[in-house]
Amino acid sequence: MSLLQLKEATIRFGGLTAVNAVSFEIQPGQLFGLIGPNGAGKTTCFNLITGVYKPTSGDILFEGQPIAGTPPNKIASRGICRTFQNIRLFKSMSVLENVVTAGFLRHKTSLLSSLLYTPAVIKETKELEAEAMQLLKAVSLDHVAHVCSADLSYGMQRRLEIARAMATQPKLLLLDEPAAGMNPQEKQDLNGMVRNIREQFGLTVLLIEHDMRFVMSLCEQIVVLDHGEEIAQGGPDEIRNDPKVIAAYLGEPA
Amino acid sequence: MFLPIGGVELSTLPQQLVDGLLLGFIYALIALGYTMVYGVLKLINFAHGEVFMIGAYCALFTSWALGYIPNNTLGAGQWWMLIVMLVASMVGCGLLGMTIERFAYRPLRNQPRIASLITAIGLSLLLQYGGQIFLPLNQNIDSKINPAAGAFTIALGGGKAVDTATLKNTLQQKQAAFDEYLKRTKADPFNLDADGKKIRSEAQAAERDLKNAADTGKGTTLVIPYGKVIAMIATIFLMMGLTYLVMYTKRGRAMRAVSHDFDAASLMGINVNSIVTFTFLLGSVMAGAGAMMVATFYAGAKIDTFFGMVFGVKAFVAAVLGGIGNIPGAVLGGLLMGLTEGLVSWLGFTAYKDAVAFVVLIVVLLLRPGGLLGSAKVEKV
Amino acid sequence: MKGFWPVRLGSIGLAIVGAFLIDQLSRGNDFTQRLVVLAALYVTLAVSLNLINGITGQFSMGHAAFYMVGAYTAAISTLFHPDLAAKNPLLWLLGMMVFGAVMAGFAGLLVGVPSLRLRGDYLAIVTLGFGEIVRIVANNVKFGTKGGSYGFSVDVHVTAVWLAWLFAFFAIAICRNLLSTARGLTFLAVREDETASLAMGVNVTQTKVTAFVIGAALAGGAGAILAHFEGFASSNMFTMDVSFIIVTMVVLGGTGSITGAVVAAVLLFFVPEKMRDLPDMPIGGITAFFILTGLVVAALRYVSQHYHGAASRKAMLYSGVVVLGIVIAAILGVALNAIPAVKAVPLVEGAKLRLVVFAVTLIVLMLLRPQGIFGKSEFSWDWFRRLGKKSEAVLS
Ligand SMILES: Nc1ncnc2c1ncn2[C@@H]1O[C@H](COP(=O)(O)OP(=O)(O)OP(=O)(O)O)[C@@H](O)[C@H]1O
Ligand SMILES: [Mg+2]
């Protein structure tokens, strides 16, 4: 059974069809790419999958269960977590606190025990912090754990977003342009990091990226969107040579 | 012996509605200041009510300067005196508004908005309580200064001739019968048996008939003081002027640009500071005009440093009701507030008048989170 | 958990000792006692509103309403069960605190639900409106001849300074505990970014409503104490101004900082109260005071924006500015008073200046330190440790 399946997912904003009957399937363990020119509807696809928007029509299945229209926090607890294209960290919190917050999804103690700060809560908080440190190590941010997250460099903030999403222990991780604004060296590190994370935590990754070299070297399967429509799907080599994809990126051939 | 039938009297409705509507124009005028400032700065200017209060004082002092000091022996005033008072309070308020913007809000413009909000609350307290030290309290503008002292009286519904005499007669008979019944049986009037109830309800029916007949016979008269009509007309002219300024002048266009997107407007070379100052000037001038008219034409308006509080809150609610930041919305909100108040007073819930205003506001906001004419912004993810 | 119970019992013990110490110190003078109780209540109010406004980021401006619900619950219950109340006043008050908190918590729920649909200013306006509605309704509540705009007298007096402070400490402890846990961080997360919080699995709805209910319940408990301390509860004790003052305490302290809320509550409460003792003042002096304030604020802002040098020189400049301002103002005051017309104006009562000084403090603090006294930081024992280290370094 596929992990995530979009079936003819469609959403309209007024007259604009941002995503039009898009279908694809992601198998467990895959590194899956979603590409397309600006405004193609990639981020909107993420918003549909994570419950920010409800599709106008079509279905989205996660582990065989329909999730369209489920509130975002419920979807997160089912095991889908994401990063944001326009970084959305909890700015006033420290790096560590950002990750601990996301780990709260797996808390077991009650509100009352939090208010009274019982031994069980103290223990749980310690555990969450330890796990968070582990994740920060995986994205090599452990040395800045107590720095305010707003003070990090752009590349570091992107990595923190990944660590934060990982803290919810998702089955499917969605990365929205994780390499945007990074220099070539950082991109290469990120490439290794994503592979590493997948191995270490047994994740499935769906990512949006504009850097073709990055996508082609990382992803095993790729879907191409243009103007909300799905125009191609396949392995990196198929996509590279697909005339429709080339036309979409370079404009119609004369 | 009898409870009044129905708590409301239809004949007072038109008067209450007209009064409410007239007041609504004033609310609208003040609401414009709230809405325009919110439009450009996204700041709720809590000191606006106090600007209004200072406007009333300007009018008061001008009237004193014109000789209408307390216990004067002058006759009716002249039209030009009203105009001088109006201009004085508009100028006074305009200056005050610009000063407040320059020295209290501008230094905080790049700070979290809550800082400006607290400063606004502080300014409002400062003007209220600081004013107590420097300003005379509990003053009235001499109503003689208004040359148009009379009022329109309009008869509505014409007096149809109805024979009430027979009805009155019937009522008396029925009442007598009921009293006699009570006397005879020594029954508790609040705990009657079937017979007693029947007699009582007959008596009540007779009373109702008489009352209805009297209502249709009486007709209703509307009393509208000339002053309030002048205030309304002036308000309409001011609003037209404002609309022209905002819609058809270069400055107005710049103002709308700033209110649409503050940063983009400044990047496009608009002098944002001067536009913000201009906005405060306009809003405060409107408040000044409103203050002069309330202080002069609304009998019994005692001027003290809390003069702006009730009007400020009402106008603020009106601005939000219409969709804060939206100029036609403020006018609509003001008029609706006035009408609602009239309606509530007519229903006999005067004690709850202010609460009802807020209830309406909350209901509207829950149904339309951006107000009646405003639109709530959707954040893109 | 090693070391848990000693620390926990130690802090509880410290709170109890502290509360009783305050109680003992304030004895003997009714006026002082009243101030000390009210200060505790304002601390509770500021800390509880800080949970809603500062920590969860839901801009609420109707906190006085929750305070009032608590006070009215206590007052009306006492009206209906005077004998029960008189039997054991302290126990009754404790019961009323719980009951008041529950009722206020319900009110919090009622306000918290619209907060789900509204944001920012609109929420502020709705909560403000809610506060007014509750007040006006309370103003018209009558049981027989009792109530209405005169309010209710509460015939069971309880003067328990210690209880007021213990409750304030309780409120502080609850908020601080919460913030030390992962659950507390989710409250901050809702303030920072709702969309991101949702994506991380935070139940934003539940978090907001929880903040409203807890904040309101604490205010309700404080209301019950107030009613039994003052011996009456009337709607004009809970006007919009009270809500504004509480919001101001939260913002002045530093939005989100519990320490800030406590310090600002005490400061903003005591400064105006102390003004009651001020002697009568000539109007020239007051005018000079206003001018002084304006000058000093302008100069301080100028220095902080234009001088980028050694911290010690900056501090010297600051103090120089203040001293110079005072000198100028003193000269001006004397000069103004020399004018016969000014001198003829009768002296202004010191008490009248109370709220003026309050307002000026507010504006000045905002202009000089818009992020609040404490910003977002909290009190911590580390400060002393660091201070200690510094002095050690100096000594060696
Ligand atoms: N909430 C919304 N309301 C209206 N239009 C929207 C909304 N969200 C997205 N759109 C529109 O949908 C289209 C697709 O946007 P989307 O953000 O998905 O593009 P994208 O593929 O992620 O582009 P980019 O590479 O620039 O990030 C755009 O035209 C955008 O303006
Ligand atoms: Mg995108």
XYZ file of C-alpha atoms in Angstrom, chain B residues 38 42-44 46 103-104 107-108 111-119 121-123 125-126 128-130 132-134 137 309 313 316 320 323-324 351-356 358-359 361-362 365-371 379 381, chain C residues 53 59 61 114 117-122 124-130 132-133 135-137 140-141 193 195 240-241 244-245 247-248 251-252 255 283 286-287 290 301 305 348 352-353 355-356 358-360 362-363 366-367 370-371:
110
model
C -6.622 52.688 11.921
C -3.417 49.968 12.278
C -3.653 51.727 15.622
C -6.762 52.112 17.744
C -7.899 55.590 22.239
C 5.276 63.270 19.851
C 3.510 60.183 21.141
C 8.519 57.624 18.052
C 6.869 54.234 18.556
C 7.804 49.181 17.863
C 5.164 46.546 18.539
C 1.745 48.102 18.086
C 0.794 47.340 21.654
C 3.265 50.012 22.779
C 1.367 52.670 20.834
C -1.896 51.333 22.190
C -0.717 51.679 25.784
C 0.570 55.168 24.991
C -4.485 54.813 26.806
C -1.961 56.863 28.758
C -2.697 59.962 26.696
C -5.933 59.288 30.956
C -3.559 62.254 30.886
C -8.905 63.359 31.274
C -7.186 63.809 34.607
C -4.624 66.432 33.650
C -9.153 68.407 35.605
C -6.303 70.531 36.883
C -6.246 73.096 34.109
C -15.456 71.746 34.930
C -15.759 59.145 26.912
C -16.632 54.582 22.927
C -15.270 53.519 18.220
C -15.501 48.632 14.149
C -15.345 47.592 9.331
C -12.487 49.538 10.848
C -30.228 51.006 31.254
C -28.900 48.448 28.807
C -28.342 50.917 25.964
C -24.549 50.693 26.031
C -24.546 46.948 26.522
C -26.771 46.457 23.485
C -21.621 45.958 22.292
C -23.898 42.950 21.824
C -20.941 44.600 17.721
C -19.997 41.152 18.958
C -17.982 40.493 14.344
C -18.685 36.834 14.910
C -20.695 36.613 11.715
C -18.433 38.900 9.694
C -15.034 39.043 11.382
C -14.059 42.125 9.371
C -17.109 44.231 10.200
C -3.005 34.972 5.598
C 0.886 30.121 4.070
C -2.154 38.281 26.605
C -5.137 40.287 23.199
C -9.011 43.774 27.264
C -14.984 33.762 19.998
C -12.560 33.245 15.126
C -11.068 36.638 15.830
C -7.548 37.922 15.929
C -5.575 40.847 17.198
C -7.480 44.088 17.483
C -10.838 42.524 16.789
C -9.349 43.019 21.857
C -12.521 44.878 20.958
C -14.776 41.899 21.552
C -13.258 41.206 24.956
C -13.587 44.886 25.820
C -17.221 44.756 24.765
C -17.758 41.609 26.773
C -18.773 46.249 29.384
C -21.758 43.969 28.808
C -20.634 45.228 33.924
C -23.844 46.778 32.668
C -25.809 43.605 33.318
C -28.934 46.013 36.820
C -28.938 42.797 38.829
C 2.772 31.476 14.845
C -0.084 28.092 11.409
C -13.096 49.550 31.571
C -10.368 51.554 33.303
C -6.899 49.006 30.918
C -4.781 49.222 34.039
C -3.348 45.409 30.404
C -0.948 48.247 31.076
C 2.687 45.495 28.750
C 4.816 47.714 30.983
C 4.586 41.243 27.448
C -0.134 75.184 39.327
C 2.750 71.274 37.884
C 3.235 72.970 34.546
C 4.995 68.503 32.610
C 15.672 59.329 23.601
C 19.735 56.933 19.701
C -4.087 71.793 43.391
C -5.876 64.948 42.090
C -2.461 64.315 40.635
C -3.927 59.481 37.872
C -2.022 62.219 36.081
C 0.007 57.337 36.482
C -0.659 58.442 32.914
C 2.649 60.243 32.613
C 2.786 55.082 31.342
C 3.657 57.305 28.406
C 6.530 53.336 26.734
C 8.520 56.020 24.958
C 8.617 50.074 24.463
C 9.422 46.399 25.041
